[in-house]
Amino acid sequence: MKIWYDARMLGFSGIGTQVQHTLAELFQRTDPETVPVGNAATVRKLFPEFKGRVVEFDAPIYSIKEQIRFPSPEKGAILHIPHYAAPVRFLSRSVVVVHDLIHLQSDEFAAPHFRMYARTLLNRVAAKAAAIVTVSNYTRDCLLERYPQAADRTTVIHNGIDHSLFHPASGKEMAQFRKRYDLPEQYLLCVGIGKRHKNVDFLIRALAPLWKNSGTTGKKAALLPLVIGGTGGALPDYVQQAVNEAGVQSHIIVMPRLEEQELRPLYSAASCLLMPSLLEGFGFPVAEAMACGTPVLSSNRASLPEIGENAALYFDPTDEEDLRAKLMELLKRPALADRMAMQGVKRAARFTWEEHVDLLTAVYRRLSG
């Protein structure tokens, strides 16, 4: 069994994380034989032990060029496309991963040409793909609500997380991390905030009274700053505007770009992770924070309750008072935070790349007969 795997998103966050870990797991297996399609230098750099063939291909993702120029897989090979923008010519032999339908759901992507491109490709994928994989039941339900004809070809396979990286950091590691970046002993954490559906402007507005009115909302909450990671050191405009309008600049700490191994102490040292997203196909930060033993206070929208289950505390991401009340409950009840931390570690153990690839390989085998 041979798989041609579109590897052009190696090095990206989000989908790129799935691509990198899925390929790492596939490369350890002799069956299926995996042939990456993408930049050979990137593949060799990230996987120096991989000695197999790489099909060179550099057309931009979500472009017309990729539709015209995508190389033709050899006879009998299955094509794995890790995003919905699959080459239409080869859909009948393709496994297509749909992470979310944000390009149809969010106003960020409302430009007519972009929305039309997304709708056209998803229509084709739903009608013609040999198999479709979604990363959550939520995404499957959204997909099938629009395209019920794809039901018998759609399989849910949750993402994994890297448990060699994401596990509770030692006290020494956390202390060194806080000292390196001059962080306080306790802080709130939010990561992955670039797009508007991440809803971080809402989070800033909701937290502002806790910082400004310590006499009525509780001293502890008022003294905890919000550490924001995943920005490369600069806030997106919509978040910066919310910070300026609320006048809470002194309560925000923006992290520079971190090395991958620094994510463990970043999560582990936080009093809790705040995840206010309106739309998520999976929600890596929830699983990563839980694996690090960090309590999670999450939006109750989209896939997030599915990923966190009863190991997280949930709020309405349009109700500022609900968020404040849930945060105060968590901060005032150490026993609750400890219980959530333990439940989170157990819940996160459910998400492994080995199981992800086991289930993915089962899809390949069904197609190969």
XYZ file of C-alpha atoms in Angstrom:
369
model
C 0.000 0.000 0.000
C 1.432 3.361 -1.046
C 0.389 6.812 0.180
C 1.288 10.080 -1.499
C 1.094 12.623 1.333
C 0.804 16.363 0.630
C 3.515 17.735 2.960
C 3.534 21.376 1.851
C 2.246 22.612 5.223
C 5.235 21.271 7.150
C 6.448 24.053 9.431
C 3.025 25.713 9.731
C 1.136 25.808 13.019
C -2.284 24.165 13.270
C -2.579 21.907 10.224
C 1.208 21.853 9.993
C 1.377 20.307 13.467
C -0.831 17.460 12.318
C 1.187 16.995 9.119
C 4.512 16.826 10.958
C 3.410 14.341 13.608
C 1.432 12.184 11.198
C 4.402 11.913 8.852
C 6.742 11.155 11.768
C 4.506 8.249 12.752
C 4.013 7.027 9.168
C 7.761 7.106 8.461
C 8.289 4.630 11.306
C 6.051 2.113 9.546
C 6.943 0.022 6.525
C 3.283 -0.317 5.564
C 1.988 1.901 4.168
C 4.912 3.201 2.150
C 4.680 6.984 2.437
C 5.832 9.352 -0.314
C 5.773 13.014 0.794
C 4.829 15.631 -1.796
C 6.329 19.059 -1.158
C 9.670 20.706 -0.491
C 12.337 18.013 -0.294
C 14.758 20.192 1.694
C 12.121 20.813 4.372
C 11.246 17.127 4.588
C 14.921 16.114 4.902
C 15.579 18.794 7.523
C 12.661 17.797 9.737
C 13.099 14.060 9.160
C 16.825 13.432 8.632
C 16.307 9.696 9.124
C 13.868 9.509 6.202
C 15.665 8.113 3.141
C 12.677 7.587 0.874
C 11.530 9.471 -2.188
C 10.103 12.993 -2.042
C 7.996 14.334 -4.917
C 8.988 17.976 -5.323
C 6.022 20.354 -5.519
C 5.889 24.009 -4.494
C 2.584 25.471 -5.699
C 0.999 27.639 -2.977
C -1.765 26.104 -0.895
C -5.286 27.408 -1.628
C -4.196 28.486 -5.111
C -5.335 27.780 -8.649
C -1.796 26.595 -9.428
C -2.102 23.623 -7.097
C -5.226 22.504 -8.931
C -3.488 22.662 -12.301
C -0.005 21.433 -11.415
C -0.441 18.871 -8.642
C 1.640 15.836 -9.698
C -0.236 12.719 -10.728
C 0.157 9.914 -8.161
C 1.445 6.642 -9.520
C -1.035 3.896 -10.287
C -2.584 2.354 -7.184
C -1.364 5.052 -4.787
C -3.749 6.829 -2.415
C -3.383 10.604 -2.181
C -3.617 12.129 1.320
C -4.535 15.828 1.379
C -4.423 17.335 4.916
C -6.756 20.252 4.102
C -9.934 20.722 2.086
C -8.199 22.350 -0.919
C -7.658 18.992 -2.587
C -6.756 18.651 -6.281
C -10.111 17.977 -7.904
C -8.647 15.719 -10.607
C -7.626 13.102 -8.048
C -10.518 13.181 -5.573
C -11.668 9.671 -6.436
C -8.400 8.337 -4.993
C -7.948 10.889 -2.190
C -8.306 10.951 1.582
C -9.134 14.573 2.422
C -8.887 15.987 5.947
C -11.413 18.686 6.863
C -10.325 20.444 10.050
C -13.158 22.952 10.188
C -15.526 24.983 8.041
C -14.275 28.349 9.282
C -13.800 29.597 5.721
C -17.574 29.327 5.330
C -18.570 30.196 8.904
C -16.447 33.200 9.861
C -16.850 36.769 8.620
C -13.041 37.007 8.479
C -13.232 35.050 5.233
C -16.311 36.731 3.773
C -14.582 38.136 0.676
C -16.716 36.840 -2.226
C -13.825 35.301 -4.183
C -12.459 33.496 -1.115
C -15.852 32.240 0.016
C -16.642 31.020 -3.506
C -13.307 29.164 -3.739
C -13.885 27.440 -0.390
C -17.480 26.542 -1.193
C -16.583 25.160 -4.625
C -13.818 22.926 -3.294
C -15.837 21.673 -0.333
C -18.721 20.868 -2.689
C -16.368 18.774 -4.817
C -14.727 17.086 -1.830
C -18.098 16.167 -0.338
C -19.287 14.733 -3.651
C -16.180 13.000 -4.973
C -13.506 12.301 -2.314
C -12.840 8.619 -1.725
C -12.751 9.301 2.025
C -13.056 12.327 4.293
C -11.480 12.607 7.741
C -12.608 15.209 10.265
C -10.683 15.982 13.458
C -13.766 16.208 15.679
C -17.386 15.167 15.825
C -18.210 18.870 15.745
C -16.539 19.326 12.353
C -18.188 16.174 11.039
C -21.602 17.475 12.103
C -20.969 20.866 10.472
C -19.831 19.161 7.278
C -22.753 16.750 7.082
C -25.278 19.479 7.836
C -24.209 21.066 4.553
C -23.244 17.898 2.673
C -25.254 14.905 3.951
C -24.230 12.889 0.888
C -20.741 12.516 2.421
C -21.931 10.696 5.554
C -20.878 7.174 4.596
C -17.394 8.342 3.534
C -16.624 10.484 6.602
C -14.586 9.274 9.583
C -13.754 11.179 12.777
C -10.115 10.887 13.861
C -9.069 13.227 16.662
C -5.660 14.857 16.514
C -2.938 13.730 18.871
C -0.499 15.729 20.940
C 3.195 15.133 21.544
C 3.332 13.667 25.045
C 7.138 13.726 25.041
C 6.792 17.523 24.947
C 3.500 18.197 26.713
C 3.550 16.899 30.279
C 3.769 18.674 33.643
C 7.025 20.607 33.977
C 9.141 20.267 37.097
C 9.251 23.045 39.667
C 12.833 23.797 38.655
C 11.925 24.034 34.968
C 9.041 26.408 35.711
C 11.200 28.581 37.976
C 13.894 28.854 35.306
C 11.295 29.724 32.674
C 9.723 32.450 34.822
C 13.153 33.907 35.558
C 14.192 33.807 31.887
C 11.158 35.852 30.826
C 10.660 37.829 34.062
C 7.212 36.344 34.661
C 5.326 36.495 37.973
C 4.720 33.458 40.156
C 1.115 33.231 38.908
C -0.495 34.294 35.650
C -3.406 33.615 33.344
C -2.546 32.292 29.887
C -4.017 32.619 26.411
C -2.308 31.277 23.266
C -2.952 31.104 19.525
C -4.804 34.382 19.137
C -4.160 35.577 15.577
C -7.607 35.491 13.998
C -10.780 37.224 15.142
C -12.702 34.017 15.782
C -10.221 33.399 18.611
C -12.275 36.090 20.402
C -9.418 37.511 22.473
C -10.848 41.044 22.360
C -13.831 39.665 24.305
C -11.405 38.165 26.827
C -9.676 41.521 27.360
C -12.994 43.291 27.922
C -14.150 40.581 30.332
C -10.971 40.650 32.419
C -10.661 44.447 32.606
C -12.998 44.860 35.642
C -11.063 42.207 37.565
C -7.885 44.201 37.119
C -9.474 47.586 37.815
C -11.765 46.779 40.758
C -9.761 44.576 43.088
C -11.742 45.740 46.089
C -14.965 44.187 44.797
C -13.808 41.338 42.580
C -11.088 39.780 44.679
C -7.462 40.698 45.154
C -6.031 37.493 43.725
C -7.762 37.759 40.345
C -6.901 41.444 40.100
C -3.208 40.744 40.568
C -2.911 38.017 37.927
C -1.697 39.366 34.590
C -2.639 37.805 31.276
C 0.278 36.232 29.445
C -0.364 36.002 25.710
C 1.633 33.530 23.636
C 1.738 32.515 20.011
C 1.991 36.051 18.625
C 5.712 36.243 17.905
C 5.938 39.236 20.243
C 3.293 41.536 18.718
C -0.448 41.577 19.319
C -2.850 41.411 16.366
C -4.510 44.754 15.680
C -7.927 43.702 16.969
C -6.431 42.583 20.305
C -4.210 45.653 20.650
C -7.245 47.861 20.068
C -9.156 46.082 22.845
C -6.188 46.451 25.222
C -5.890 50.168 24.460
C -9.612 50.838 24.807
C -9.774 49.001 28.142
C -6.638 50.744 29.420
C -5.121 47.502 30.707
C -1.710 47.589 29.041
C 0.073 47.085 32.369
C -1.765 43.791 32.924
C -0.768 42.207 29.600
C 2.492 40.337 29.005
C 3.182 39.446 25.378
C 5.614 36.581 24.957
C 8.240 36.568 22.223
C 8.492 33.626 19.867
C 9.304 30.593 22.010
C 11.202 27.425 21.287
C 8.985 24.365 21.136
C 10.376 22.927 24.377
C 9.477 26.166 26.198
C 5.769 25.554 25.666
C 5.730 22.970 28.463
C 6.785 25.384 31.249
C 4.670 28.159 29.688
C 1.560 26.012 30.132
C 2.613 24.341 33.376
C 3.376 27.578 35.235
C 0.016 29.166 34.356
C -2.782 29.310 36.923
C -5.144 28.440 34.083
C -5.496 28.501 30.318
C -8.232 30.771 28.975
C -9.668 29.627 25.625
C -12.387 32.060 24.446
C -12.712 30.891 20.809
C -16.003 31.058 18.951
C -14.920 28.506 16.334
C -12.438 25.636 16.619
C -12.183 22.438 14.631
C -10.146 20.763 17.374
C -8.405 23.122 19.817
C -4.783 22.076 20.355
C -4.184 24.484 23.296
C -6.904 22.796 25.367
C -5.338 19.349 24.979
C -1.783 20.669 25.411
C -2.602 22.619 28.576
C -4.439 19.653 30.101
C -1.462 17.403 29.356
C 0.738 19.868 31.259
C -1.538 19.736 34.302
C -2.949 23.232 33.783
C -6.645 23.878 34.547
C -8.587 24.935 31.452
C -11.339 27.560 31.376
C -12.829 27.255 27.910
C -15.519 28.571 25.641
C -18.503 26.242 25.416
C -18.632 26.568 21.621
C -17.672 24.385 18.671
C -15.370 21.407 19.340
C -14.013 22.616 22.675
C -16.418 20.768 25.029
C -15.774 17.625 22.993
C -12.016 17.892 23.520
C -12.108 18.967 27.169
C -15.136 16.926 28.272
C -15.523 17.094 32.071
C -11.864 18.014 32.608
C -12.455 21.707 31.794
C -14.698 24.481 33.099
C -16.822 26.215 30.443
C -18.247 29.693 29.855
C -20.384 31.433 27.249
C -17.883 33.296 25.000
C -20.369 36.130 24.470
C -21.109 36.687 28.189
C -18.396 38.630 30.027
C -20.004 38.135 33.430
C -20.130 34.366 32.933
C -16.401 34.286 32.211
C -15.612 36.431 35.259
C -17.764 34.259 37.521
C -16.177 31.012 36.295
C -12.670 32.451 36.613
C -13.315 33.631 40.174
C -14.717 30.220 41.057
C -11.575 28.547 39.757
C -9.165 30.959 41.459
C -10.955 30.872 44.816
C -11.210 27.082 44.985
C -7.754 25.469 44.918
C -9.322 22.028 45.351
C -11.328 22.558 42.153
C -8.209 23.654 40.268
C -6.287 20.621 41.533
C -9.093 18.261 40.536
C -9.314 19.804 37.067
C -5.551 19.489 36.651
C -5.650 15.766 37.453
C -8.674 15.151 35.245
C -7.020 17.118 32.450
C -3.890 14.979 32.445
C -6.061 11.864 32.176
C -8.202 13.352 29.416
C -5.201 14.538 27.391
C -3.682 11.050 27.499
C -6.500 10.045 25.156
C -4.998 12.069 22.288
C -1.981 10.326 20.738
C -0.474 10.471 17.266
C 0.001 6.707 17.316
C -3.752 6.159 17.613
C -4.399 8.900 15.056
C -2.248 7.102 12.488
C -3.642 3.673 13.422
C -7.136 4.927 12.579
C -5.904 6.756 9.488
C -4.198 3.608 8.228
C -7.481 1.742 8.660
C -9.082 4.264 6.286
C -6.284 3.703 3.764
C -6.778 -0.064 3.971
C -10.503 0.205 3.320
C -9.783 2.161 0.154
C -7.045 -0.171 -1.034
C -9.395 -3.120 -0.737
